[in-house]
Amino acid sequence: MKPTGTRLAFAVVLLGIATPTLARGQGLSVDPSDPRQLLYDGEPILLFGAKVTHTRQSLAEVEAMLDARAEAGLNFGRYWNILPWSGTETLYPWRRVSGHGLANDGGEKFDLDQWDEAYWDHVGEVVRLAAARGFVFDWQLFDDCGMEAGTERWDNHPLNPDNNINDLGLSRSSADGNGSGQFHDLDNAALMAILEAYVQRTLDELGPFGNVVFEVENESDGRYEWVMHWTGRIRDAGYLSIHNPFADRDRILEGAPLDLYAVHN
């Protein structure tokens, strides 16, 4: 589902899986004495929020949103991170480079081996502003619906071969009706190298603020083994994970080391 100005029906369920207290000792964690209870700076917290925030918003817009939500008594929101339907107006983790033609959105193509530091500066400041207000983000690492077939999604996604100079072995058209068909492939070494670097930097940059739960994927068709890989990476880094599974739902909920489960329609 594409983020809009309307309210998004979305719920988060704490799974009650015992998770080690975060090493940093601050911010969000699971109560070691009751894995159904979240703590923030050691105190019990109930997360309550609405709608989404995204990389197309300016810092001034984000700050105004955070203040408005705080005034309304809200302390939780979802951050929509990759917006292929936003053209060149949105920031991406990767740098656009000249000399290789244009991507489908009209901007220069991406080099997925280079970072766009403007993106990382922006998201770091977004999370800092939220942390200063005790506001928690569900931070979306990947988005399955952002890779769906259509004029705005997989066609404009940075991972589409038309839009980058890297050879990741993905098709230009949507595999099995969805651009994510080849995305959930742990055996694609070139693709996994790009994704591992992106996830690691996200964890390193944003995790220490203490107010982020890392969402593996929105509306995910990723199978159990794929979800296990990423939830394991998040847990090994000492942070909390959340996931919105559409595929292998029962198996994922029973076996993956998730801390929270996202449900929305």
PDB file of C-alpha atoms in Angstrom:
ATOM      1  CA  MET A   1       0.000   0.000   0.000  1.00  0.00           C
ATOM      2  CA  LYS A   2       1.427   3.375  -1.028  1.00  0.00           C
ATOM      3  CA  PRO A   3       1.782   5.978   1.759  1.00  0.00           C
ATOM      4  CA  THR A   4      -0.664   8.841   1.426  1.00  0.00           C
ATOM      5  CA  GLY A   5      -1.940  11.681   3.542  1.00  0.00           C
ATOM      6  CA  THR A   6      -4.717   9.442   4.842  1.00  0.00           C
ATOM      7  CA  ARG A   7      -4.495   7.332   7.950  1.00  0.00           C
ATOM      8  CA  LEU A   8      -3.086   3.835   7.480  1.00  0.00           C
ATOM      9  CA  ALA A   9      -4.668   0.996   9.413  1.00  0.00           C
ATOM     10  CA  PHE A  10      -1.713  -0.565  11.168  1.00  0.00           C
ATOM     11  CA  ALA A  11      -1.164  -2.515  14.345  1.00  0.00           C
ATOM     12  CA  VAL A  12       1.895  -3.802  16.143  1.00  0.00           C
ATOM     13  CA  VAL A  13       1.792  -6.945  18.288  1.00  0.00           C
ATOM     14  CA  LEU A  14       4.540  -7.753  20.790  1.00  0.00           C
ATOM     15  CA  LEU A  15       5.301 -11.427  20.310  1.00  0.00           C
ATOM     16  CA  GLY A  16       6.599 -12.132  23.794  1.00  0.00           C
ATOM     17  CA  ILE A  17       9.878 -13.694  22.657  1.00  0.00           C
ATOM     18  CA  ALA A  18      12.641 -13.311  25.216  1.00  0.00           C
ATOM     19  CA  THR A  19      15.170 -10.824  23.865  1.00  0.00           C
ATOM     20  CA  PRO A  20      18.421  -9.777  25.576  1.00  0.00           C
ATOM     21  CA  THR A  21      18.433  -6.271  27.004  1.00  0.00           C
ATOM     22  CA  LEU A  22      20.172  -3.954  24.554  1.00  0.00           C
ATOM     23  CA  ALA A  23      23.813  -3.482  25.394  1.00  0.00           C
ATOM     24  CA  ARG A  24      23.614   0.286  25.272  1.00  0.00           C
ATOM     25  CA  GLY A  25      21.157   0.262  28.227  1.00  0.00           C
ATOM     26  CA  GLN A  26      19.105   3.148  26.861  1.00  0.00           C
ATOM     27  CA  GLY A  27      16.124   3.555  24.583  1.00  0.00           C
ATOM     28  CA  LEU A  28      13.747   0.794  23.555  1.00  0.00           C
ATOM     29  CA  SER A  29      14.086  -2.764  24.815  1.00  0.00           C
ATOM     30  CA  VAL A  30      12.031  -5.763  25.868  1.00  0.00           C
ATOM     31  CA  ASP A  31      11.509  -6.203  29.599  1.00  0.00           C
ATOM     32  CA  PRO A  32      13.685  -9.231  30.520  1.00  0.00           C
ATOM     33  CA  SER A  33      11.228 -10.156  33.280  1.00  0.00           C
ATOM     34  CA  ASP A  34       8.182  -9.969  30.972  1.00  0.00           C
ATOM     35  CA  PRO A  35       8.874 -10.337  27.228  1.00  0.00           C
ATOM     36  CA  ARG A  36       5.368  -9.023  26.470  1.00  0.00           C
ATOM     37  CA  GLN A  37       6.335  -5.594  27.842  1.00  0.00           C
ATOM     38  CA  LEU A  38       8.395  -2.921  26.091  1.00  0.00           C
ATOM     39  CA  LEU A  39      10.629  -0.553  28.026  1.00  0.00           C
ATOM     40  CA  TYR A  40      11.978   2.867  27.072  1.00  0.00           C
ATOM     41  CA  ASP A  41      14.967   4.007  29.102  1.00  0.00           C
ATOM     42  CA  GLY A  42      14.054   1.286  31.566  1.00  0.00           C
ATOM     43  CA  GLU A  43      10.439   2.379  32.065  1.00  0.00           C
ATOM     44  CA  PRO A  44       7.362   0.572  30.693  1.00  0.00           C
ATOM     45  CA  ILE A  45       5.975   2.137  27.520  1.00  0.00           C
ATOM     46  CA  LEU A  46       2.854   1.673  25.386  1.00  0.00           C
ATOM     47  CA  LEU A  47       3.455   2.631  21.767  1.00  0.00           C
ATOM     48  CA  PHE A  48       0.578   4.462  20.115  1.00  0.00           C
ATOM     49  CA  GLY A  49       0.648   6.231  16.763  1.00  0.00           C
ATOM     50  CA  ALA A  50      -0.769   6.715  13.294  1.00  0.00           C
ATOM     51  CA  LYS A  51       0.180   7.321   9.658  1.00  0.00           C
ATOM     52  CA  VAL A  52       3.634   7.222   8.119  1.00  0.00           C
ATOM     53  CA  THR A  53       6.684   9.425   7.694  1.00  0.00           C
ATOM     54  CA  HIS A  54       8.902   9.191   4.628  1.00  0.00           C
ATOM     55  CA  THR A  55      12.111  10.385   3.002  1.00  0.00           C
ATOM     56  CA  ARG A  56      10.283  12.894   0.786  1.00  0.00           C
ATOM     57  CA  GLN A  57       9.549  15.087   3.801  1.00  0.00           C
ATOM     58  CA  SER A  58      11.859  17.949   4.706  1.00  0.00           C
ATOM     59  CA  LEU A  59      13.335  18.151   8.188  1.00  0.00           C
ATOM     60  CA  ALA A  60      11.055  21.107   8.936  1.00  0.00           C
ATOM     61  CA  GLU A  61       8.033  18.985   7.971  1.00  0.00           C
ATOM     62  CA  VAL A  62       9.280  16.085  10.090  1.00  0.00           C
ATOM     63  CA  GLU A  63       9.823  18.332  13.119  1.00  0.00           C
ATOM     64  CA  ALA A  64       6.350  19.844  12.766  1.00  0.00           C
ATOM     65  CA  MET A  65       4.865  16.356  12.468  1.00  0.00           C
ATOM     66  CA  LEU A  66       6.696  15.144  15.562  1.00  0.00           C
ATOM     67  CA  ASP A  67       5.523  18.145  17.582  1.00  0.00           C
ATOM     68  CA  ALA A  68       1.928  17.661  16.429  1.00  0.00           C
ATOM     69  CA  ARG A  69       1.984  13.997  17.345  1.00  0.00           C
ATOM     70  CA  ALA A  70       3.522  14.706  20.735  1.00  0.00           C
ATOM     71  CA  GLU A  71       0.783  17.242  21.402  1.00  0.00           C
ATOM     72  CA  ALA A  72      -1.787  14.587  20.486  1.00  0.00           C
ATOM     73  CA  GLY A  73      -0.208  12.098  22.871  1.00  0.00           C
ATOM     74  CA  LEU A  74       1.295   9.880  20.146  1.00  0.00           C
ATOM     75  CA  ASN A  75       4.752   8.364  20.495  1.00  0.00           C
ATOM     76  CA  PHE A  76       5.085   5.937  17.578  1.00  0.00           C
ATOM     77  CA  GLY A  77       5.165   6.083  13.784  1.00  0.00           C
ATOM     78  CA  ARG A  78       6.254   4.138  10.743  1.00  0.00           C
ATOM     79  CA  TYR A  79       9.066   5.423   8.537  1.00  0.00           C
ATOM     80  CA  TRP A  80       8.621   4.603   4.844  1.00  0.00           C
ATOM     81  CA  ASN A  81      12.141   4.486   3.524  1.00  0.00           C
ATOM     82  CA  ILE A  82      12.225   3.667  -0.222  1.00  0.00           C
ATOM     83  CA  LEU A  83       9.733   5.613  -2.372  1.00  0.00           C
ATOM     84  CA  PRO A  84      10.102   4.653  -6.055  1.00  0.00           C
ATOM     85  CA  TRP A  85       6.849   6.450  -6.885  1.00  0.00           C
ATOM     86  CA  SER A  86       8.327   9.798  -5.830  1.00  0.00           C
ATOM     87  CA  GLY A  87      10.732  10.321  -8.715  1.00  0.00           C
ATOM     88  CA  THR A  88      13.760  12.496  -8.056  1.00  0.00           C
ATOM     89  CA  GLU A  89      12.032  14.327  -5.179  1.00  0.00           C
ATOM     90  CA  THR A  90      12.964  11.696  -2.611  1.00  0.00           C
ATOM     91  CA  LEU A  91      16.309  10.730  -1.114  1.00  0.00           C
ATOM     92  CA  TYR A  92      17.839   7.285  -1.528  1.00  0.00           C
ATOM     93  CA  PRO A  93      20.741   5.596   0.275  1.00  0.00           C
ATOM     94  CA  TRP A  94      22.733   5.350  -2.950  1.00  0.00           C
ATOM     95  CA  ARG A  95      24.383   8.007  -5.049  1.00  0.00           C
ATOM     96  CA  ARG A  96      23.292   8.962  -8.555  1.00  0.00           C
ATOM     97  CA  VAL A  97      26.212   9.225 -10.996  1.00  0.00           C
ATOM     98  CA  SER A  98      26.616  10.969 -14.331  1.00  0.00           C
ATOM     99  CA  GLY A  99      27.831   9.524 -17.606  1.00  0.00           C
ATOM    100  CA  HIS A 100      25.635   6.424 -17.693  1.00  0.00           C
ATOM    101  CA  GLY A 101      22.359   7.754 -19.044  1.00  0.00           C
ATOM    102  CA  LEU A 102      19.108   8.318 -17.205  1.00  0.00           C
ATOM    103  CA  ALA A 103      17.059   6.100 -14.942  1.00  0.00           C
ATOM    104  CA  ASN A 104      13.371   5.523 -15.583  1.00  0.00           C
ATOM    105  CA  ASP A 105      12.425   8.354 -13.212  1.00  0.00           C
ATOM    106  CA  GLY A 106      14.384  10.890 -15.280  1.00  0.00           C
ATOM    107  CA  GLY A 107      17.282  11.250 -12.857  1.00  0.00           C
ATOM    108  CA  GLU A 108      20.800   9.943 -13.316  1.00  0.00           C
ATOM    109  CA  LYS A 109      21.369   6.260 -12.661  1.00  0.00           C
ATOM    110  CA  PHE A 110      22.477   4.924  -9.274  1.00  0.00           C
ATOM    111  CA  ASP A 111      25.817   3.424  -8.372  1.00  0.00           C
ATOM    112  CA  LEU A 112      24.791   1.034  -5.612  1.00  0.00           C
ATOM    113  CA  ASP A 113      28.397   0.825  -4.425  1.00  0.00           C
ATOM    114  CA  GLN A 114      28.384   4.513  -3.489  1.00  0.00           C
ATOM    115  CA  TRP A 115      26.403   6.183  -0.715  1.00  0.00           C
ATOM    116  CA  ASP A 116      24.435   9.385  -0.999  1.00  0.00           C
ATOM    117  CA  GLU A 117      25.573  11.074   2.183  1.00  0.00           C
ATOM    118  CA  ALA A 118      22.681  13.553   1.959  1.00  0.00           C
ATOM    119  CA  TYR A 119      20.319  10.648   2.602  1.00  0.00           C
ATOM    120  CA  TRP A 120      22.273   9.411   5.622  1.00  0.00           C
ATOM    121  CA  ASP A 121      22.568  12.911   7.074  1.00  0.00           C
ATOM    122  CA  HIS A 122      18.823  13.376   6.631  1.00  0.00           C
ATOM    123  CA  VAL A 123      17.660  10.121   8.211  1.00  0.00           C
ATOM    124  CA  GLY A 124      20.115  10.509  11.076  1.00  0.00           C
ATOM    125  CA  GLU A 125      18.660  13.918  11.857  1.00  0.00           C
ATOM    126  CA  VAL A 126      15.095  12.553  11.562  1.00  0.00           C
ATOM    127  CA  VAL A 127      15.822   9.893  14.171  1.00  0.00           C
ATOM    128  CA  ARG A 128      17.679  12.359  16.401  1.00  0.00           C
ATOM    129  CA  LEU A 129      14.708  14.731  16.360  1.00  0.00           C
ATOM    130  CA  ALA A 130      12.390  11.860  17.233  1.00  0.00           C
ATOM    131  CA  ALA A 131      14.630  10.555  20.028  1.00  0.00           C
ATOM    132  CA  ALA A 132      14.711  14.015  21.613  1.00  0.00           C
ATOM    133  CA  ARG A 133      10.920  13.722  21.973  1.00  0.00           C
ATOM    134  CA  GLY A 134      10.840  10.086  23.118  1.00  0.00           C
ATOM    135  CA  PHE A 135       9.252   9.151  19.786  1.00  0.00           C
ATOM    136  CA  VAL A 136       9.784   5.617  18.405  1.00  0.00           C
ATOM    137  CA  PHE A 137      10.040   4.729  14.722  1.00  0.00           C
ATOM    138  CA  ASP A 138       9.186   1.456  13.015  1.00  0.00           C
ATOM    139  CA  TRP A 139      11.950   1.822  10.410  1.00  0.00           C
ATOM    140  CA  GLN A 140      11.180  -0.002   7.173  1.00  0.00           C
ATOM    141  CA  LEU A 141      14.318  -1.598   5.715  1.00  0.00           C
ATOM    142  CA  PHE A 142      12.631  -3.174   2.678  1.00  0.00           C
ATOM    143  CA  ASP A 143       9.236  -2.743   1.026  1.00  0.00           C
ATOM    144  CA  ASP A 144       7.750  -5.511  -1.117  1.00  0.00           C
ATOM    145  CA  CYS A 145       4.900  -3.364  -2.398  1.00  0.00           C
ATOM    146  CA  GLY A 146       7.455  -0.839  -3.631  1.00  0.00           C
ATOM    147  CA  MET A 147       8.657  -3.460  -6.101  1.00  0.00           C
ATOM    148  CA  GLU A 148       5.291  -4.363  -7.600  1.00  0.00           C
ATOM    149  CA  ALA A 149       4.700  -4.251 -11.324  1.00  0.00           C
ATOM    150  CA  GLY A 150       3.418  -0.884 -12.532  1.00  0.00           C
ATOM    151  CA  THR A 151       4.455   2.475 -13.861  1.00  0.00           C
ATOM    152  CA  GLU A 152       5.832   3.817 -10.564  1.00  0.00           C
ATOM    153  CA  ARG A 153       7.177   0.931  -8.555  1.00  0.00           C
ATOM    154  CA  TRP A 154       9.592  -1.698  -9.880  1.00  0.00           C
ATOM    155  CA  ASP A 155      10.072   0.404 -13.021  1.00  0.00           C
ATOM    156  CA  ASN A 156      11.531   3.240 -10.920  1.00  0.00           C
ATOM    157  CA  HIS A 157      13.138   1.242  -8.121  1.00  0.00           C
ATOM    158  CA  PRO A 158      16.902   1.785  -7.658  1.00  0.00           C
ATOM    159  CA  LEU A 159      17.476  -1.985  -7.858  1.00  0.00           C
ATOM    160  CA  ASN A 160      15.871  -2.271 -11.298  1.00  0.00           C
ATOM    161  CA  PRO A 161      18.700  -2.780 -13.855  1.00  0.00           C
ATOM    162  CA  ASP A 162      17.388   0.159 -15.878  1.00  0.00           C
ATOM    163  CA  ASN A 163      18.157   2.451 -12.945  1.00  0.00           C
ATOM    164  CA  ASN A 164      21.656   1.466 -11.792  1.00  0.00           C
ATOM    165  CA  ILE A 165      25.087   0.690 -13.217  1.00  0.00           C
ATOM    166  CA  ASN A 166      25.549  -2.481 -11.151  1.00  0.00           C
ATOM    167  CA  ASP A 167      24.933  -6.009 -12.393  1.00  0.00           C
ATOM    168  CA  LEU A 168      22.736  -7.643  -9.753  1.00  0.00           C
ATOM    169  CA  GLY A 169      21.115 -10.296 -11.935  1.00  0.00           C
ATOM    170  CA  LEU A 170      17.608  -8.892 -11.587  1.00  0.00           C
ATOM    171  CA  SER A 171      15.169  -8.587 -14.473  1.00  0.00           C
ATOM    172  CA  ARG A 172      13.918  -5.311 -15.901  1.00  0.00           C
ATOM    173  CA  SER A 173      10.363  -6.618 -16.035  1.00  0.00           C
ATOM    174  CA  SER A 174       8.715  -7.881 -12.892  1.00  0.00           C
ATOM    175  CA  ALA A 175       9.669 -11.431 -12.062  1.00  0.00           C
ATOM    176  CA  ASP A 176       6.623 -13.681 -11.537  1.00  0.00           C
ATOM    177  CA  GLY A 177       4.362 -10.620 -11.629  1.00  0.00           C
ATOM    178  CA  ASN A 178       6.270  -8.784  -8.923  1.00  0.00           C
ATOM    179  CA  GLY A 179       9.657  -7.101  -8.938  1.00  0.00           C
ATOM    180  CA  SER A 180      10.345  -8.763  -5.583  1.00  0.00           C
ATOM    181  CA  GLY A 181      10.233 -12.227  -7.153  1.00  0.00           C
ATOM    182  CA  GLN A 182      14.018 -12.262  -7.567  1.00  0.00           C
ATOM    183  CA  PHE A 183      14.690  -9.951  -4.639  1.00  0.00           C
ATOM    184  CA  HIS A 184      14.184 -12.574  -1.918  1.00  0.00           C
ATOM    185  CA  ASP A 185      17.164 -14.664  -3.061  1.00  0.00           C
ATOM    186  CA  LEU A 186      19.847 -15.321  -0.471  1.00  0.00           C
ATOM    187  CA  ASP A 187      21.982 -17.055  -3.113  1.00  0.00           C
ATOM    188  CA  ASN A 188      22.354 -13.950  -5.304  1.00  0.00           C
ATOM    189  CA  ALA A 189      25.782 -12.871  -4.065  1.00  0.00           C
ATOM    190  CA  ALA A 190      25.878  -9.556  -5.937  1.00  0.00           C
ATOM    191  CA  LEU A 191      22.464  -8.511  -4.658  1.00  0.00           C
ATOM    192  CA  MET A 192      23.135  -9.676  -1.102  1.00  0.00           C
ATOM    193  CA  ALA A 193      26.386  -7.691  -0.941  1.00  0.00           C
ATOM    194  CA  ILE A 194      24.450  -4.488  -1.707  1.00  0.00           C
ATOM    195  CA  LEU A 195      21.665  -5.302   0.750  1.00  0.00           C
ATOM    196  CA  GLU A 196      24.047  -6.375   3.531  1.00  0.00           C
ATOM    197  CA  ALA A 197      25.974  -3.116   3.246  1.00  0.00           C
ATOM    198  CA  TYR A 198      22.752  -1.076   3.279  1.00  0.00           C
ATOM    199  CA  VAL A 199      21.298  -2.886   6.304  1.00  0.00           C
ATOM    200  CA  GLN A 200      24.578  -2.725   8.225  1.00  0.00           C
ATOM    201  CA  ARG A 201      24.950   1.010   7.713  1.00  0.00           C
ATOM    202  CA  THR A 202      21.297   1.564   8.680  1.00  0.00           C
ATOM    203  CA  LEU A 203      21.807  -0.366  11.916  1.00  0.00           C
ATOM    204  CA  ASP A 204      25.076   1.452  12.633  1.00  0.00           C
ATOM    205  CA  GLU A 205      23.695   4.924  11.915  1.00  0.00           C
ATOM    206  CA  LEU A 206      20.244   4.706  13.494  1.00  0.00           C
ATOM    207  CA  GLY A 207      20.342   1.941  16.085  1.00  0.00           C
ATOM    208  CA  PRO A 208      22.399   3.812  18.711  1.00  0.00           C
ATOM    209  CA  PHE A 209      19.715   6.500  19.047  1.00  0.00           C
ATOM    210  CA  GLY A 210      17.655   3.872  20.893  1.00  0.00           C
ATOM    211  CA  ASN A 211      14.246   4.757  19.436  1.00  0.00           C
ATOM    212  CA  VAL A 212      14.059   2.531  16.347  1.00  0.00           C
ATOM    213  CA  VAL A 213      12.485  -0.871  15.752  1.00  0.00           C
ATOM    214  CA  PHE A 214      13.804  -2.223  12.450  1.00  0.00           C
ATOM    215  CA  GLU A 215      11.122  -3.600  10.134  1.00  0.00           C
ATOM    216  CA  VAL A 216      12.453  -6.338   7.861  1.00  0.00           C
ATOM    217  CA  GLU A 217       9.897  -5.749   5.103  1.00  0.00           C
ATOM    218  CA  ASN A 218       6.470  -4.319   4.438  1.00  0.00           C
ATOM    219  CA  GLU A 219       3.847  -6.601   2.844  1.00  0.00           C
ATOM    220  CA  SER A 220       6.531  -9.235   2.495  1.00  0.00           C
ATOM    221  CA  ASP A 221       6.523 -12.223   0.170  1.00  0.00           C
ATOM    222  CA  GLY A 222       9.905 -13.237   1.586  1.00  0.00           C
ATOM    223  CA  ARG A 223      10.029 -16.848   2.705  1.00  0.00           C
ATOM    224  CA  TYR A 224      11.004 -18.112   6.130  1.00  0.00           C
ATOM    225  CA  GLU A 225      14.738 -18.503   5.437  1.00  0.00           C
ATOM    226  CA  TRP A 226      14.993 -14.972   4.033  1.00  0.00           C
ATOM    227  CA  VAL A 227      13.226 -13.463   7.038  1.00  0.00           C
ATOM    228  CA  MET A 228      15.359 -15.533   9.418  1.00  0.00           C
ATOM    229  CA  HIS A 229      18.486 -14.099   7.819  1.00  0.00           C
ATOM    230  CA  TRP A 230      17.518 -10.467   8.358  1.00  0.00           C
ATOM    231  CA  THR A 231      15.925 -10.848  11.777  1.00  0.00           C
ATOM    232  CA  GLY A 232      19.109 -12.625  12.843  1.00  0.00           C
ATOM    233  CA  ARG A 233      21.208  -9.728  11.608  1.00  0.00           C
ATOM    234  CA  ILE A 234      19.082  -7.223  13.525  1.00  0.00           C
ATOM    235  CA  ARG A 235      19.176  -9.259  16.719  1.00  0.00           C
ATOM    236  CA  ASP A 236      22.924  -9.856  16.466  1.00  0.00           C
ATOM    237  CA  ALA A 237      23.363  -6.068  16.330  1.00  0.00           C
ATOM    238  CA  GLY A 238      21.395  -5.776  19.587  1.00  0.00           C
ATOM    239  CA  TYR A 239      18.225  -4.153  18.250  1.00  0.00           C
ATOM    240  CA  LEU A 240      14.533  -5.015  18.040  1.00  0.00           C
ATOM    241  CA  SER A 241      12.909  -6.312  14.859  1.00  0.00           C
ATOM    242  CA  ILE A 242       9.431  -6.208  13.383  1.00  0.00           C
ATOM    243  CA  HIS A 243       8.033  -7.804  10.223  1.00  0.00           C
ATOM    244  CA  ASN A 244       4.867  -7.673   8.110  1.00  0.00           C
ATOM    245  CA  PRO A 245       4.668 -11.157   6.521  1.00  0.00           C
ATOM    246  CA  PHE A 246       2.309 -12.073   3.708  1.00  0.00           C
ATOM    247  CA  ALA A 247       4.139 -15.334   2.850  1.00  0.00           C
ATOM    248  CA  ASP A 248       5.023 -18.149   5.299  1.00  0.00           C
ATOM    249  CA  ARG A 249       3.211 -16.190   7.995  1.00  0.00           C
ATOM    250  CA  ASP A 250       2.598 -18.979  10.494  1.00  0.00           C
ATOM    251  CA  ARG A 251       6.078 -20.428  10.148  1.00  0.00           C
ATOM    252  CA  ILE A 252       7.695 -17.003  10.508  1.00  0.00           C
ATOM    253  CA  LEU A 253       5.697 -16.140  13.618  1.00  0.00           C
ATOM    254  CA  GLU A 254       6.542 -19.484  15.200  1.00  0.00           C
ATOM    255  CA  GLY A 255      10.241 -19.636  14.340  1.00  0.00           C
ATOM    256  CA  ALA A 256      11.804 -16.319  13.361  1.00  0.00           C
ATOM    257  CA  PRO A 257      13.469 -14.293  16.161  1.00  0.00           C
ATOM    258  CA  LEU A 258      11.044 -11.388  15.788  1.00  0.00           C
ATOM    259  CA  ASP A 259      10.242  -9.059  18.653  1.00  0.00           C
ATOM    260  CA  LEU A 260       7.105  -7.504  17.151  1.00  0.00           C
ATOM    261  CA  TYR A 261       4.653  -8.421  14.412  1.00  0.00           C
ATOM    262  CA  ALA A 262       3.090  -5.837  12.122  1.00  0.00           C
ATOM    263  CA  VAL A 263      -0.482  -6.199  10.915  1.00  0.00           C
ATOM    264  CA  HIS A 264      -2.145  -3.760   8.567  1.00  0.00           C
ATOM    265  CA  ASN A 265      -4.678  -3.606   5.738  1.00  0.00           C
TER     266      ASN A 265
END
